[in-house]
CSV table of C-alpha atoms in Angstrom, one decimal:
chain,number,residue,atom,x,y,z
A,14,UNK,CA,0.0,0.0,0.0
A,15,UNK,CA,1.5,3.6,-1.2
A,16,UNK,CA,1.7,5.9,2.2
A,17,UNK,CA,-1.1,7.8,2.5
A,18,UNK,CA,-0.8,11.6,2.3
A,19,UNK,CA,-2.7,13.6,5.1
A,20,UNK,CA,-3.8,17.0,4.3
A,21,UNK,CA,-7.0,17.4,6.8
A,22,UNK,CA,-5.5,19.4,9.3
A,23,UNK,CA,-8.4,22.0,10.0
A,24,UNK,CA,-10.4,18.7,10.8
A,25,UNK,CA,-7.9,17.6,13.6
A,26,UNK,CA,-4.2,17.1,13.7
A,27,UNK,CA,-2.0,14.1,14.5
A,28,UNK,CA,-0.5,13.9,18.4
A,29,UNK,CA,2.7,15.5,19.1
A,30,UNK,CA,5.5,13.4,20.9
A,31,UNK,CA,5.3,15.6,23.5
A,32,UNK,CA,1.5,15.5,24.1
A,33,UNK,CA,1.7,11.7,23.9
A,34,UNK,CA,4.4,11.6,26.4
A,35,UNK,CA,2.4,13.6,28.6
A,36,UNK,CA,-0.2,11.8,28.5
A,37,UNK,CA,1.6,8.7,29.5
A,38,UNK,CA,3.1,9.9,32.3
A,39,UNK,CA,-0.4,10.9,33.1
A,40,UNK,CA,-2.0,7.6,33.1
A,41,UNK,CA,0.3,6.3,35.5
A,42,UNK,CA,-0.6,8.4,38.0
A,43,UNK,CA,-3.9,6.8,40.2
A,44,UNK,CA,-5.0,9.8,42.0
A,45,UNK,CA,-8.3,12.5,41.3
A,46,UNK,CA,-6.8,16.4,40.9
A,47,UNK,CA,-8.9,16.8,43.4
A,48,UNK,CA,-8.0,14.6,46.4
A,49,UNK,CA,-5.8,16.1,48.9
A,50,UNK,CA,-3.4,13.2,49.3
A,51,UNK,CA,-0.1,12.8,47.8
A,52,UNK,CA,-1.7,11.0,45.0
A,53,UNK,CA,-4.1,13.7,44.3
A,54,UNK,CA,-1.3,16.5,44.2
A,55,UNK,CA,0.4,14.8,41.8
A,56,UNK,CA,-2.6,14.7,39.6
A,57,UNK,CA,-3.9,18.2,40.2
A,58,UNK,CA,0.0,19.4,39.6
A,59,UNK,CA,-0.3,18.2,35.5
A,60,UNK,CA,-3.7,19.8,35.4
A,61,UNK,CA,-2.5,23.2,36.7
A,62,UNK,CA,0.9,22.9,34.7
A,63,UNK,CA,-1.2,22.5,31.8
A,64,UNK,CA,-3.5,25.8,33.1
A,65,UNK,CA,-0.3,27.8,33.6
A,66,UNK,CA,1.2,26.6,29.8
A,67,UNK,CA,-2.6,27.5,27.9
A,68,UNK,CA,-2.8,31.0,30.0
A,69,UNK,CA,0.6,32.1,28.9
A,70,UNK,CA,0.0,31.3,25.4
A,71,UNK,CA,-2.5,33.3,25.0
A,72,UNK,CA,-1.7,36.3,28.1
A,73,UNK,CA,-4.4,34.9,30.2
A,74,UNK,CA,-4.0,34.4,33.8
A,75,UNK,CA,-3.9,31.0,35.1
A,76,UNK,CA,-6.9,31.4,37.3
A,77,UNK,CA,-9.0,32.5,34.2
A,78,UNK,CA,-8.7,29.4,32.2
A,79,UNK,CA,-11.6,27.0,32.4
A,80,UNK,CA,-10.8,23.6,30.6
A,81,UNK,CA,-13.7,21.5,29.0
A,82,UNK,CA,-14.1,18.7,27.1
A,83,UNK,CA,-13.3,20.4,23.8
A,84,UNK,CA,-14.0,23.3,21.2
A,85,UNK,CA,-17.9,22.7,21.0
A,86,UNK,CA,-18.5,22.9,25.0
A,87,UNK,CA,-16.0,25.6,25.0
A,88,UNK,CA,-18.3,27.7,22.8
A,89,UNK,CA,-21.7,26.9,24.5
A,90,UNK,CA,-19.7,27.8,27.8
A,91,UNK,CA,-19.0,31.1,26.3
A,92,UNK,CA,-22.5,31.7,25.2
A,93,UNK,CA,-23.4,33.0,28.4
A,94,UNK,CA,-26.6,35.4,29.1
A,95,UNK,CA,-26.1,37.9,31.6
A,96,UNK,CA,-22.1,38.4,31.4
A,97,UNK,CA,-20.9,41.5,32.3
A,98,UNK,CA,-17.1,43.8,32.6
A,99,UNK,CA,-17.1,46.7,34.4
A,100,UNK,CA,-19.6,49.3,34.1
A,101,UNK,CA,-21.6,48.0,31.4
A,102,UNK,CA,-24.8,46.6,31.8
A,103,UNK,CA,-25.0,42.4,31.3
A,104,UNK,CA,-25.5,41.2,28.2
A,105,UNK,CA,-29.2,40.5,26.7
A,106,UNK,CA,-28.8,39.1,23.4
A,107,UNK,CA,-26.5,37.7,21.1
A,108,UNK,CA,-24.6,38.5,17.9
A,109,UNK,CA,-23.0,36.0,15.9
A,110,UNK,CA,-21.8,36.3,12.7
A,111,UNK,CA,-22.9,34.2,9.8
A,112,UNK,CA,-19.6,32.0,9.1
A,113,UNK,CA,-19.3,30.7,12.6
A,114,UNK,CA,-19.5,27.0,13.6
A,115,UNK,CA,-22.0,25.3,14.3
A,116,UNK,CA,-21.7,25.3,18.1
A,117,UNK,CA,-21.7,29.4,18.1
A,118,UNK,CA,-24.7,29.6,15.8
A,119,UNK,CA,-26.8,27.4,17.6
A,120,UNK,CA,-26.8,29.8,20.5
A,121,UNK,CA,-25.5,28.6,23.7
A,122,UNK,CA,-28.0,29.8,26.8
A,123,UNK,CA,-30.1,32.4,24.2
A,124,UNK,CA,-33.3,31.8,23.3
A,125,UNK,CA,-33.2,31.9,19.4
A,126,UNK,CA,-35.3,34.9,19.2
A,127,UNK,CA,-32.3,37.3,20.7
A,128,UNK,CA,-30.0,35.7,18.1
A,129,UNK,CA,-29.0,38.1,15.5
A,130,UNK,CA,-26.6,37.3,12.6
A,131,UNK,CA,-23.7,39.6,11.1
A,132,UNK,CA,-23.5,39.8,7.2
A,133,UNK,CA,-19.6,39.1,5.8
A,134,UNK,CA,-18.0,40.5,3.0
A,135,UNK,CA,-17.7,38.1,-0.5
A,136,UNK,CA,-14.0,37.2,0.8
A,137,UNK,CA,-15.9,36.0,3.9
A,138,UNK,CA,-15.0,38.8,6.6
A,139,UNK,CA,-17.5,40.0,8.4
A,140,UNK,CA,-18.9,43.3,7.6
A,141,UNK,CA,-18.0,45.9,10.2
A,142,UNK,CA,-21.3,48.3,9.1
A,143,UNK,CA,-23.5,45.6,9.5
A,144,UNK,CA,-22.4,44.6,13.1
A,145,UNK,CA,-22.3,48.8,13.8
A,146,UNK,CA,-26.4,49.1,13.0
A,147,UNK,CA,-26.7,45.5,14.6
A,148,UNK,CA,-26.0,47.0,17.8
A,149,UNK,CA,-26.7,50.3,17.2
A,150,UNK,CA,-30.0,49.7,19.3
A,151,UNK,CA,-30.9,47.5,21.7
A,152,UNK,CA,-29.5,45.9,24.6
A,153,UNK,CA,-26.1,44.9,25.1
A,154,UNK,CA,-24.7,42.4,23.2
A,155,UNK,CA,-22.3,39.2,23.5
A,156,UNK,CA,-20.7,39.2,20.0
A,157,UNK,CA,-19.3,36.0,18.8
A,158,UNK,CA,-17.0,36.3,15.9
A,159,UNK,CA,-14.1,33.4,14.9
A,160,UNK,CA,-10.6,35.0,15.0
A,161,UNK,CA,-10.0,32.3,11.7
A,162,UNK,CA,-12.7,30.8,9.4
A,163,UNK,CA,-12.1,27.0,9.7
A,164,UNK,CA,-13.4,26.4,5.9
A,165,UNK,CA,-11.5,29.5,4.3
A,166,UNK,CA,-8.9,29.6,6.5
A,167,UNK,CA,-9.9,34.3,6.2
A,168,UNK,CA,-8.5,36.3,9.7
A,169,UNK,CA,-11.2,38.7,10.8
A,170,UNK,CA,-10.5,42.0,11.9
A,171,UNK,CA,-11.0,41.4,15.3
A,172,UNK,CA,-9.3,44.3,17.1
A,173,UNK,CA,-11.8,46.7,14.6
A,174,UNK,CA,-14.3,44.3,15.5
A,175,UNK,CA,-13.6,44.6,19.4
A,176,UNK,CA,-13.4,48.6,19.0
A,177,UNK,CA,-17.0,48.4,17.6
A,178,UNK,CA,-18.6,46.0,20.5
A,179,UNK,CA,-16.9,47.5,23.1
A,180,UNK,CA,-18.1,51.3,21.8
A,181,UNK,CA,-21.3,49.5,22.0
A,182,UNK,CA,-20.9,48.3,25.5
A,183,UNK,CA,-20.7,44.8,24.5
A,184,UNK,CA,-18.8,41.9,25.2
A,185,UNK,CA,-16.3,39.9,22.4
A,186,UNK,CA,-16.1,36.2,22.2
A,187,UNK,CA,-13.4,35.3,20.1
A,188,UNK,CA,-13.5,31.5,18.9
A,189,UNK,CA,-9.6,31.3,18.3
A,190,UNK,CA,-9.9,27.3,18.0
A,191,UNK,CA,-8.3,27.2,14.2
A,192,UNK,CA,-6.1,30.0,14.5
A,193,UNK,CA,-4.2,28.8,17.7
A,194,UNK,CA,-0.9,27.0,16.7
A,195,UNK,CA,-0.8,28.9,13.3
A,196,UNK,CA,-1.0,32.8,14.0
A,197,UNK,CA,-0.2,34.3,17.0
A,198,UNK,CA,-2.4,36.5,18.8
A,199,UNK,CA,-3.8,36.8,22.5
A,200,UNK,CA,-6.4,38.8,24.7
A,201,UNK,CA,-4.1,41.5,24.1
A,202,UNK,CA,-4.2,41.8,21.0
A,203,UNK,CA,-7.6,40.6,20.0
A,204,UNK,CA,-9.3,42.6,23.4
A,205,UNK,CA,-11.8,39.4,23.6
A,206,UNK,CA,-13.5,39.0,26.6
A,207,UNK,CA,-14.0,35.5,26.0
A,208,UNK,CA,-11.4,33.1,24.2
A,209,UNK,CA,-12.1,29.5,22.7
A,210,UNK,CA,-9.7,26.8,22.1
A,211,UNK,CA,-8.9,23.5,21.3
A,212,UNK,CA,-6.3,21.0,22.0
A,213,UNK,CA,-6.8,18.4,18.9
A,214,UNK,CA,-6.2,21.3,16.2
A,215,UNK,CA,-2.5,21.9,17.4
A,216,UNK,CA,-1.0,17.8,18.2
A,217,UNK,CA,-3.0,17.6,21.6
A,218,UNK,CA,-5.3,14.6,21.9
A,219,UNK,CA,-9.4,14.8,21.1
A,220,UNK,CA,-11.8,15.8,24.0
A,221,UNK,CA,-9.9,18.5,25.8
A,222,UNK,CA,-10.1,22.2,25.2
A,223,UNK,CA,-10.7,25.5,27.0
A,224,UNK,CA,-12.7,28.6,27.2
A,225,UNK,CA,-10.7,31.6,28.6
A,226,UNK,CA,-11.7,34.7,30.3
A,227,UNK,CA,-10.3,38.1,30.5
A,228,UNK,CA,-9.9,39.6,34.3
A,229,UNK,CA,-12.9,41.4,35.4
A,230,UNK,CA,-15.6,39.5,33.3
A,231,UNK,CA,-18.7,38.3,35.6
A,232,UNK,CA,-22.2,37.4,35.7
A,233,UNK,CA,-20.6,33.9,34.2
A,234,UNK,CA,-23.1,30.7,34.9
A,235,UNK,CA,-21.4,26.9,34.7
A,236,UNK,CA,-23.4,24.4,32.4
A,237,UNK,CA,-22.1,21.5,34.1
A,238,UNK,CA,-23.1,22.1,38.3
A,239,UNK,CA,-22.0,19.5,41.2
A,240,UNK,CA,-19.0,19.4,42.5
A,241,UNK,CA,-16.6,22.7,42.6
A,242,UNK,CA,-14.0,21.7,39.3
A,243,UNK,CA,-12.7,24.0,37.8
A,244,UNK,CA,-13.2,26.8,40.3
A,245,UNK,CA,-17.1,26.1,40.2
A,246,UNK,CA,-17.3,26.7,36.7
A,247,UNK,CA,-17.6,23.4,34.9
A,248,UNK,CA,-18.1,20.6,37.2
A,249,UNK,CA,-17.2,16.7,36.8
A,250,UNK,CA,-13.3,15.2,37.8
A,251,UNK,CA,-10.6,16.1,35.1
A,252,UNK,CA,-9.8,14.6,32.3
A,253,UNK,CA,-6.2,14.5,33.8
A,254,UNK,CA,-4.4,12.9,30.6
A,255,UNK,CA,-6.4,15.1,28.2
A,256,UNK,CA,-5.2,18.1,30.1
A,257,UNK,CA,-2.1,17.1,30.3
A,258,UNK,CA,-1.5,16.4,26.5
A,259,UNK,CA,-3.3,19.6,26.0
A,260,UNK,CA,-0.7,21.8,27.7
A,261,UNK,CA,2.2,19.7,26.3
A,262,UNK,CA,1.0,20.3,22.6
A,263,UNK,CA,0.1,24.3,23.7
A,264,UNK,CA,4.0,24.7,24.7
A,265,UNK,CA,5.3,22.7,21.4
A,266,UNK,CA,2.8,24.6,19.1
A,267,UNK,CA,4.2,28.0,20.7
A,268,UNK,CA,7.7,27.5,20.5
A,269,UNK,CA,7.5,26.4,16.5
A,270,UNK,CA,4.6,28.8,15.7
A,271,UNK,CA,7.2,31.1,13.5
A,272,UNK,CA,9.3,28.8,11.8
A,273,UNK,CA,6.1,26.2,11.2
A,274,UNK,CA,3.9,29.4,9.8
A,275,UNK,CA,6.8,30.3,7.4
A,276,UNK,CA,7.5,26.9,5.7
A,277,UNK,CA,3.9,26.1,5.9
A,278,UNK,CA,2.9,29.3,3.7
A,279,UNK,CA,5.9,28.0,1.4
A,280,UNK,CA,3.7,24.9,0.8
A,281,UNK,CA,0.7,26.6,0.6
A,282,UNK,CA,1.2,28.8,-2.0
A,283,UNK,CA,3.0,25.9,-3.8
A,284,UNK,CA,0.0,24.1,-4.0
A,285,UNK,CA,-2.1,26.7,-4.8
A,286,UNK,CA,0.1,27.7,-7.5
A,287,UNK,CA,-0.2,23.8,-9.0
A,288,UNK,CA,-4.2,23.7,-8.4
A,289,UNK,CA,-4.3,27.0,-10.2
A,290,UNK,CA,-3.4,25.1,-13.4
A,291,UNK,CA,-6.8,23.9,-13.7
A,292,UNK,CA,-8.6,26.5,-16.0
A,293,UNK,CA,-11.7,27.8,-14.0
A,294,UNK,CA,-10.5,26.9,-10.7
A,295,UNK,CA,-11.7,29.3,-8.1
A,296,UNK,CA,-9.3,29.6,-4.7
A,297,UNK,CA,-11.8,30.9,-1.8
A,298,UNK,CA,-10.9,33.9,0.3
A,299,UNK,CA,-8.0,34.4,-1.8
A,300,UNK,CA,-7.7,37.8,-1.4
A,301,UNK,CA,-8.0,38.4,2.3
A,302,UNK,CA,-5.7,37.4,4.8
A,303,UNK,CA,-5.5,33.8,5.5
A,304,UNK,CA,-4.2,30.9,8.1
A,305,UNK,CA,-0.9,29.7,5.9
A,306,UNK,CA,-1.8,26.5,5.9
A,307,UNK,CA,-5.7,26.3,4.1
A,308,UNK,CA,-7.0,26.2,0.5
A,309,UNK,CA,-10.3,25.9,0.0
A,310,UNK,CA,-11.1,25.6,-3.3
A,311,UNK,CA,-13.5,24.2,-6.7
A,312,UNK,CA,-14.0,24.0,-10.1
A,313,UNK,CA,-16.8,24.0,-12.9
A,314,UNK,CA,-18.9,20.7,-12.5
A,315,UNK,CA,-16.8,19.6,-9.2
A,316,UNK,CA,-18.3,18.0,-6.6
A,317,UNK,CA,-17.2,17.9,-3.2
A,318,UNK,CA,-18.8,14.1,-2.2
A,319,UNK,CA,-17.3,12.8,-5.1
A,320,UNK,CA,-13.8,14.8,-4.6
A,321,UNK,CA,-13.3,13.9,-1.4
A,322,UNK,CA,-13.9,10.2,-2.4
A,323,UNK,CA,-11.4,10.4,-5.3
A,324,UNK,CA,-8.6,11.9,-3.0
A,325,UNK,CA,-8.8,9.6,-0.8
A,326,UNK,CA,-9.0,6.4,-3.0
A,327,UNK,CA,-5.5,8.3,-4.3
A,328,UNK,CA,-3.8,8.1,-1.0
A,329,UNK,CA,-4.6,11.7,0.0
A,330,UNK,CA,-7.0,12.4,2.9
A,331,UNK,CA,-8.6,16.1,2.4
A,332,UNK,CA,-12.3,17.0,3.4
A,333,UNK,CA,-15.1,19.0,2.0
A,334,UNK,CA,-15.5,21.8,5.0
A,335,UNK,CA,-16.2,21.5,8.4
A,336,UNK,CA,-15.2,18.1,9.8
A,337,UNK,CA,-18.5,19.0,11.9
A,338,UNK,CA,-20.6,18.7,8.6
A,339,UNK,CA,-18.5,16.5,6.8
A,340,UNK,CA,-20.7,13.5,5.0
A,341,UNK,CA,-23.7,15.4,4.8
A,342,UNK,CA,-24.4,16.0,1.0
A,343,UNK,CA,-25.5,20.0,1.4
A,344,UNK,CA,-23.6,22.9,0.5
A,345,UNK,CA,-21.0,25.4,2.6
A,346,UNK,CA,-23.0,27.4,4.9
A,347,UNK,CA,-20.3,29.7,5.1
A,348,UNK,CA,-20.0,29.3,1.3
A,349,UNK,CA,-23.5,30.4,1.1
A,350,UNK,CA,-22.7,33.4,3.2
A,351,UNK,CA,-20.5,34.9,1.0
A,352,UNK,CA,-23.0,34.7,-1.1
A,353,UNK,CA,-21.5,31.8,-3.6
A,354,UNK,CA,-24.5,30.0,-5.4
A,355,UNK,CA,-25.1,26.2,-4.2
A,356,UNK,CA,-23.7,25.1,-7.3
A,357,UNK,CA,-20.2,26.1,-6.8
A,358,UNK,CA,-20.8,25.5,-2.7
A,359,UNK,CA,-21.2,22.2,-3.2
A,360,UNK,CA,-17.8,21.4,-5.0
A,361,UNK,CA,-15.9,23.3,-2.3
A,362,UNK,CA,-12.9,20.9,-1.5
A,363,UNK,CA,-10.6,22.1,1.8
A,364,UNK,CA,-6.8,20.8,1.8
A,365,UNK,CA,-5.0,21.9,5.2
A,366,UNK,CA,-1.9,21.4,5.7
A,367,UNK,CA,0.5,21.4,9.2
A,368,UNK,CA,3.7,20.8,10.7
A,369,UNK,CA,4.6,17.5,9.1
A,370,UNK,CA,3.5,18.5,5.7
A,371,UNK,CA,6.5,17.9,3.3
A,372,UNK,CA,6.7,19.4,-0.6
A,373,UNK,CA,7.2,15.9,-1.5
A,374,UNK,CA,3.3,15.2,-0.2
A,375,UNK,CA,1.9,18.7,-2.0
A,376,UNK,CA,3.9,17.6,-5.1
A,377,UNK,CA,1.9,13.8,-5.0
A,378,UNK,CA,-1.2,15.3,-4.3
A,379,UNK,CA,-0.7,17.8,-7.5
A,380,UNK,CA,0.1,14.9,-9.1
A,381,UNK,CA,-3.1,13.1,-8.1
A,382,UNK,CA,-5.1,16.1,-8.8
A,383,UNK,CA,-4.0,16.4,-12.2
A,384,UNK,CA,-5.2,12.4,-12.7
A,385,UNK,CA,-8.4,13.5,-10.9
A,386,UNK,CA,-9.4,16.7,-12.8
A,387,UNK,CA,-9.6,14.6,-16.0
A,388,UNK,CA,-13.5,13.2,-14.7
A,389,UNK,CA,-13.9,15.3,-11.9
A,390,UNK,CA,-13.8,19.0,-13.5
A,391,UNK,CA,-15.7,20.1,-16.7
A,392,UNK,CA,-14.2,21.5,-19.7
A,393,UNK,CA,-10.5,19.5,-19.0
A,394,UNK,CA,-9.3,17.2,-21.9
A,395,UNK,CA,-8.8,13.6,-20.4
A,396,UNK,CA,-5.4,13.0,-20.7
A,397,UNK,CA,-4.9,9.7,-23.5
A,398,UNK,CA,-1.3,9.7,-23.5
């Protein structure tokens, strides 16, 4: 069997070493974090090494991070009625905008009817006017808007964005779960009130992720009640290992953030360059500023079930959008947004690449993609020869 190629690293990422060591050492240990014997220390030392390690990679302090059992609970978390920093009254209604996940535009905690959606541009950044006379009246809002589109890969403005809640006397949430690893940022610099992240998009291990808070934000509410975890604010015992891989793959995603973002971009643009050759190809969000490492991209007749399908029976493992909606024959939603026709949604095909990627794998994949376009894109002559 040929090795396989993976290039569906929006959808999760392979461990690190370092998470997986963590983690081992974790299972050896037999206490709960929350037992005040020896045993227990040593358990409740990993989980608060891991704390310190996601709060300094993102400015936070330690005491503010909340961990969770991944991205999606991380977001309902967030989604909080009632929050409130400083002098501003607590938040009444929500204000999403129309290319977030699944697990922001279902709500959280508010009722449906004081959900209101911000229009994005056609390179799928959210409209600043809109979100101005979305809040212009009414209540104070949460806003929820994703610091990096995890179909497009597009950055939002988030520091205009902030300037524009805040004005408002609103709070931010900023779900930073795809662009962790690959851009850096941090409360600073994005003035969120409310971070969300993940530790499977940057080499931790699946089920483990954290909302954060920035100092002075209250009115928050647990979803999970019973015992005190987590300072009261998500109960149940922690998911020591999880943690613990978690903070491993924070610190190793940190230190090679730079270095990885450059020679990922190399790659990127490589690949784009080769898809490029196909006429009619369209490259999504192409002209704003993007994560290095995503492409998501179609062409006349494409479709993305079929695609996806092809690539795979190739060697190369890509995905058609959200590893959320994955499977389910329907087009982008954050396609649609932009205001694409369902046509050319539904062909949308996303390669992602990450730290392992080598030129060698975009080079096979080009090469597989120029086998595939023969049947899979109208208008290309099938190649005889």
């Amino acid at each position: 069997m040929l090795e396989r190629i993976y290039l569906d690293w929006n959808a999760t990422t392979p461990l690190r070493p370092e998470a997986k060591a963590a983690m081992a050492a974790a299972w050896e240990l037999s206490g709960n974090p929350s037992s005040v014997h020896s045993e227990g220390r040593k358990a409740r030392r990993l989980v608060e090494d891991a704390r310190s390690a996601v709060a300094a990679a993102v400015g936070a302090r330690a005491q503010d991070v909340v961990f969770v059992s991944g991205g999606t609970e991380a977001n309902a978390l967030a989604l909080t009625p009632r929050l409130r920093r400083g002098a501003a009254g607590p938040v009444a209604r929500l204000v999403v905008s129309a290319i977030e996940h699944a697990s922001v535009r279902s709500g959280g905690r508010f009722p449906q009817q004081a959900i209101s959606t911000i229009n994005v541009t056609r390179g799928g950044v959210v409209d600043p006017q809109h979100l101005r006379a979305l809040l212009a009246d009414g209540a104070p809002a949460l806003v929820s808007v994703m610091l990096a589109n995890n179909e497009t890969g597009a950055i939002q403005p988030i520091t205009e964005i902030a300037e524009i809640v805040h004005a408002a006397g609103g709070l931010l949430h900023v779900d930073a779960i795809q662009a962790l690893g690959k851009i850096p940022f941090d409360l600073s610099s994005t003035r969120a009130d409310l971070l969300t992240l993940s530790g499977h998009k940057i080499g931790g291990p699946k089920g483990a992720g954290a909302l954060v808070l920035a100092e002075g934000v209250e009115g928050f509410e647990a979803l999970l009640r019973g015992g005190g975890q987590e300072l009261g604010r998500r109960a149940g015992t922690e998911n020591v290992a999880g943690i613990a891989g978690f903070g491993a793959a924070v610190k190793a995603a940190m230190a090679a953030l730079k270095a990885d973002a450059a020679r990922v971009r190399e790659l990127r643009d490589r690949l784009e360059h080769g898809l490029r050759q196909t006429p009619g190809l369209v490259v999504f969000s192409d002209e704003v500023k993007r994560l290095p490492n995503t492409v998501l991209f179609t062409a006349p007749g494409m479709k993305a079930e079929t695609a996806v399908i092809a690539f795979d029976l190739a060697g190369v493992a890509v995905s058609s959008g959200s590893a959320c909606s994955s499977g389910k024959v329907q087009p982008s939603q954050v396609l649609e947004a932009m205001g694409y026709r369902s046509e050319l949604a539904q062909g949308a095909v996303r390669l992602s690449l990450g730290w392992s990627t080598t030129a060698t794998d975009v080079d096979l994949t080009l090469k597989a993609w120029r086998k595939l376009a023969d049947t899979l894109v109208k208008g290309v002559r099938r190649n005889t020869a």
